[in-house]
Coordinates of C-alpha atoms in Angstrom, one line a residue:
Chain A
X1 CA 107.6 28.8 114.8
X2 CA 107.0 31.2 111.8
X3 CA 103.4 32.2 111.3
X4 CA 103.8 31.9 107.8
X5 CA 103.8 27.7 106.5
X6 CA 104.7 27.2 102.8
X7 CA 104.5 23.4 101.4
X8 CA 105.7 22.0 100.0
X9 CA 109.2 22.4 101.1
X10 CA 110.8 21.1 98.3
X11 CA 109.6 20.6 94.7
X12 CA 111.0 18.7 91.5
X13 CA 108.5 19.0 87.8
X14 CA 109.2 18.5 84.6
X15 CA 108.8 21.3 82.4
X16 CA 105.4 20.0 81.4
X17 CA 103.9 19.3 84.7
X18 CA 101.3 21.5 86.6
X19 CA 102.1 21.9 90.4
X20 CA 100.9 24.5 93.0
X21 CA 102.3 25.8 95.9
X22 CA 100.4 27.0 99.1
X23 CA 101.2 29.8 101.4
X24 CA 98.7 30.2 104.7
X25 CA 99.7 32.9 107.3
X26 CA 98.3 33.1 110.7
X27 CA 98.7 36.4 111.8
X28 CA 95.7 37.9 111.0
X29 CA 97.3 40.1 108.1
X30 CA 95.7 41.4 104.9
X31 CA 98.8 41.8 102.6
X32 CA 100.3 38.6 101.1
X33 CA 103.3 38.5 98.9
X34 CA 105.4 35.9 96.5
X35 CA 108.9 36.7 96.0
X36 CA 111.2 34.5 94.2
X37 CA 114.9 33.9 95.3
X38 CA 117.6 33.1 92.7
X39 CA 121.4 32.7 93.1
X40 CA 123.5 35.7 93.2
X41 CA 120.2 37.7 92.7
X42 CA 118.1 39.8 94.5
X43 CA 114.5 39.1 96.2
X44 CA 112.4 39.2 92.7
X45 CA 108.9 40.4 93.7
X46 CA 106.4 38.5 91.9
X47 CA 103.0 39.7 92.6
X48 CA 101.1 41.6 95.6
X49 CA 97.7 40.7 97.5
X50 CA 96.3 43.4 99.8
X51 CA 92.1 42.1 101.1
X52 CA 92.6 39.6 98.3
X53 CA 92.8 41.9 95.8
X54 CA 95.9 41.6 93.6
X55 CA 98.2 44.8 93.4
X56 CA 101.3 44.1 92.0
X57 CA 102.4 41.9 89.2
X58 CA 105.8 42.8 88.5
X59 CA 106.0 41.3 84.4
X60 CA 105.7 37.7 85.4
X61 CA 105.2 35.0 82.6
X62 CA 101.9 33.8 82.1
X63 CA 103.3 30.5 83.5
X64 CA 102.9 31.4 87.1
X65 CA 99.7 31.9 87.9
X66 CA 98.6 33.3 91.8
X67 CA 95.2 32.9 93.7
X68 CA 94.2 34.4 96.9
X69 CA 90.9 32.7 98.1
X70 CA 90.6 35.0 101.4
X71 CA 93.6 37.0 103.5
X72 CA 94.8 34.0 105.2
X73 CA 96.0 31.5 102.0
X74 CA 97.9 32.4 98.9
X75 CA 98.9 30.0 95.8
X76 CA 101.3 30.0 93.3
X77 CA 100.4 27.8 90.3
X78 CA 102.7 26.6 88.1
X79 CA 102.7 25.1 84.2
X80 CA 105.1 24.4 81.3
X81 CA 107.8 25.9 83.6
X82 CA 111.3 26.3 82.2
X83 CA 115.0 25.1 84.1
X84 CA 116.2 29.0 84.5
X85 CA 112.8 28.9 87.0
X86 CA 114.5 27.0 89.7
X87 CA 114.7 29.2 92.6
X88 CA 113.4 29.4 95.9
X89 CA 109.8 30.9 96.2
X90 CA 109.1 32.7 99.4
X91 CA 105.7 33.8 100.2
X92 CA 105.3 36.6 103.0
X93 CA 102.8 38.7 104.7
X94 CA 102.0 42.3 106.6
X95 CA 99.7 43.7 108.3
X96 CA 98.5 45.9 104.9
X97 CA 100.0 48.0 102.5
X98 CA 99.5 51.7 104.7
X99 CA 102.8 52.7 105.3
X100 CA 106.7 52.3 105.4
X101 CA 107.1 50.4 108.6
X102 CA 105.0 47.2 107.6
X103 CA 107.7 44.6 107.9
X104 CA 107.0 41.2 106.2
X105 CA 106.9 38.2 107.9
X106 CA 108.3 35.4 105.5
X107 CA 107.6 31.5 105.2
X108 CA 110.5 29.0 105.0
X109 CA 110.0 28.8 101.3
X110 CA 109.7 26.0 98.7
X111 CA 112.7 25.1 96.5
X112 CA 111.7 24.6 93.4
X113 CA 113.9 22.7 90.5
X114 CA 112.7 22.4 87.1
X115 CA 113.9 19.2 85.0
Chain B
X1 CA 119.6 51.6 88.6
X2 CA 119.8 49.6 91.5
X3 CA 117.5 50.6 94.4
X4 CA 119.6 48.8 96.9
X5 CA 123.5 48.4 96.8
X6 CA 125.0 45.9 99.1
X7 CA 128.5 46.1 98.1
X8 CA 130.3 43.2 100.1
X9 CA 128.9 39.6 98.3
X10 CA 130.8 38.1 101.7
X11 CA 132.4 38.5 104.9
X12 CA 134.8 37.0 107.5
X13 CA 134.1 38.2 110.9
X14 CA 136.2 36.8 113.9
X15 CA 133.4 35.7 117.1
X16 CA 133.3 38.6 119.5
X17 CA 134.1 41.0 116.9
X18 CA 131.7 44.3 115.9
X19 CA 130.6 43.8 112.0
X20 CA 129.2 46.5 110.0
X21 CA 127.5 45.8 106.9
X22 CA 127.1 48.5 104.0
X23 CA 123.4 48.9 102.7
X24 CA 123.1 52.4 100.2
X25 CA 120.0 53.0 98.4
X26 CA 118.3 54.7 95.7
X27 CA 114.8 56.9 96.3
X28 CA 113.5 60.4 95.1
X29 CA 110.6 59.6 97.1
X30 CA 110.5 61.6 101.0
X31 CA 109.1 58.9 102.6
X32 CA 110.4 55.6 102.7
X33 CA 111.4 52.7 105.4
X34 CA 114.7 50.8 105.3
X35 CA 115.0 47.0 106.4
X36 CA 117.7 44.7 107.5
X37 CA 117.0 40.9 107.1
X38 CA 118.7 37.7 108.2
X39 CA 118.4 34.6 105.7
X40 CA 120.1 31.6 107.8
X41 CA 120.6 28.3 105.8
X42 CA 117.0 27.2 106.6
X43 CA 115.7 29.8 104.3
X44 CA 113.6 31.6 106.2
X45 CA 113.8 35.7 105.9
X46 CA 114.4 37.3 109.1
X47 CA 112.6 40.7 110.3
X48 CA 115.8 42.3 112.2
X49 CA 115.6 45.8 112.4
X50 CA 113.9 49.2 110.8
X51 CA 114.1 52.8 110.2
X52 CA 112.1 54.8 109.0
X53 CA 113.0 58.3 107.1
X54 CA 112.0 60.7 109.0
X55 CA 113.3 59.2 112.3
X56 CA 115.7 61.4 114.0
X57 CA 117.3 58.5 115.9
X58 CA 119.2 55.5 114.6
X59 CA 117.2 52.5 115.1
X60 CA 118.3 49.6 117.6
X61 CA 117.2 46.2 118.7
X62 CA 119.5 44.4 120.8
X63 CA 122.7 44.0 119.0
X64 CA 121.7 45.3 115.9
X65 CA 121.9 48.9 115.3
X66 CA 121.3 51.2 111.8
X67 CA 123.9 53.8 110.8
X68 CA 121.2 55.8 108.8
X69 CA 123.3 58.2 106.9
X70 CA 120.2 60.2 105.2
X71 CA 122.2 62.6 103.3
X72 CA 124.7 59.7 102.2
X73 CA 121.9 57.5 101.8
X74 CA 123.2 54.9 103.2
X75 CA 122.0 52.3 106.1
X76 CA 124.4 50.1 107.1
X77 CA 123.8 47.5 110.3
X78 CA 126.0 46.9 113.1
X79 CA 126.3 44.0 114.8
X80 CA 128.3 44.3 118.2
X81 CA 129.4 41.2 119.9
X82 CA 129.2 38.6 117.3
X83 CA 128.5 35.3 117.8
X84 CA 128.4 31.9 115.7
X85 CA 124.7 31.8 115.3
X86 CA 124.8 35.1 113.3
X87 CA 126.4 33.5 110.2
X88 CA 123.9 34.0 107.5
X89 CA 123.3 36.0 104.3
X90 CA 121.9 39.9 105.8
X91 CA 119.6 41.5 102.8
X92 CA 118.8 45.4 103.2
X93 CA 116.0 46.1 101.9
X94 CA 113.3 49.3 101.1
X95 CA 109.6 49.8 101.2
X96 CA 108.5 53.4 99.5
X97 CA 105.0 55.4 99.9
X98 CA 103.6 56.7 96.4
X99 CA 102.0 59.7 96.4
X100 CA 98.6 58.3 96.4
X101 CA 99.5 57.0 100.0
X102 CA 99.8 53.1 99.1
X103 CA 103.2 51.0 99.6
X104 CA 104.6 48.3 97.6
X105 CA 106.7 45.2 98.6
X106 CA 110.1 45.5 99.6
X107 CA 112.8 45.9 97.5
X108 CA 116.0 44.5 98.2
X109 CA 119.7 44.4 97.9
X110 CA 121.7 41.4 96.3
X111 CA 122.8 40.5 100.1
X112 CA 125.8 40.1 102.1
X113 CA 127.0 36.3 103.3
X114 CA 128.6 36.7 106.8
X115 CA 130.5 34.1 108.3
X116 CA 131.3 34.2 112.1
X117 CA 134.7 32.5 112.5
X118 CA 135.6 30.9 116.0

């Protein structure tokens, strides 16, 4: 069993809808990530949480919109998407940001398809 | 300029057979850790095996080992005995320390699909 849980698993919107997607770890980490997986692409990093605090938002439209309440929960909201967003959005976690061995411990992920 | 270069999209691999998989990466920075992941068709990313920079030894963790090459800058993984269960897609990946002491997320490699024949 991962200690990361994202729901939901699978989502389908319309490109005018508003839809949110929650991450919760529960390994007592600090760091919290999103990532976003498309086909024949790399791991896109999306944006960066270290104590809540965001640290990284690497160019993402507008559209996509994070919130990190405390270390233990992490959201991805999501309006007026567009189809070439489809992808699979993995959230992850570590223990901080202090050095090169913090591995990430990733969720299952949410498939996302947009109509 | 690609940080991550996983040069083989896919793989055959008889069961029982040793695989290697070719991970080379980009970095001007002296500090730096180096990542292998396991994606199975569930989704879920995989924590498999690290190596840091300056270690002198080439990481292992059961049958998973790291060919660091520092000067080649290169990483591959080897998996010895393989089995069925260890058809996936394997992502390298890099986490870098700026000079103000911080790290980032990892960056990763476009992966490598292996598939474990019988």
């Amino acid at each position: 069993e991962t200690g990361v849980t994202q729901t939901p698993r699978h989502l389908v919107m319309g490109m005018t809808n508003k839809k949110s997607l929650k991450c919760e770890q529960h390994l007592g980490h600090n760091a919290m990530y999103w990532y976003k997986q498309s086909a024949k692409k790399p791991l896109e990093l999306m944006f960066v949480y270290n104590f809540k605090e965001q640290t990284e938002n690497n160019s993402v439209p507008s559209r996509f919109s994070p919130e990190c309440p405390n270390s233990s929960h992490l959201f991805l909201h999501l309006h007026t998407l567009q189809p070439e967003d489809s992808a699979l959005y993995l959230c992850a976690s570590s223990q901080d940001l202090s050095g090169t061995n913090e591995k990430l411990f990733f969720g299952s992920g949410t498939q996302l398809s947009v109509l | 300029a690609q940080k991550i270069t996983q040069t083989q999209p896919g793989m055959f691999v008889q069961e029982k057979e040793a695989v290697t998989l070719d991970c080379t990466y980009d970095t001007s920075d002296p500090s730096y850790g180096l990542f292998w992941y396991k994606q199975p068709s569930s989704g879920e990313m995989i924590f498999l095996i690290y190596q840091g920079s300056y270690d002198q030894q080439n990481a292992t963790e059961g049958r998973y080992s790291l060919n660091f090459q520092k000067a080649r800058k290169s990483a591959n993984l080897v998996i010895s005995a393989s089995q069925l269960g260890d058809s996936a897609m394997y992502f390298c990946a890099m986490r870098e320390v700026y000079s103000g002491g911080g790290a980032d997320g990892l960056t990763f490699g476009k992966g490598t699909h292996l598939i474990i024949q019988p």
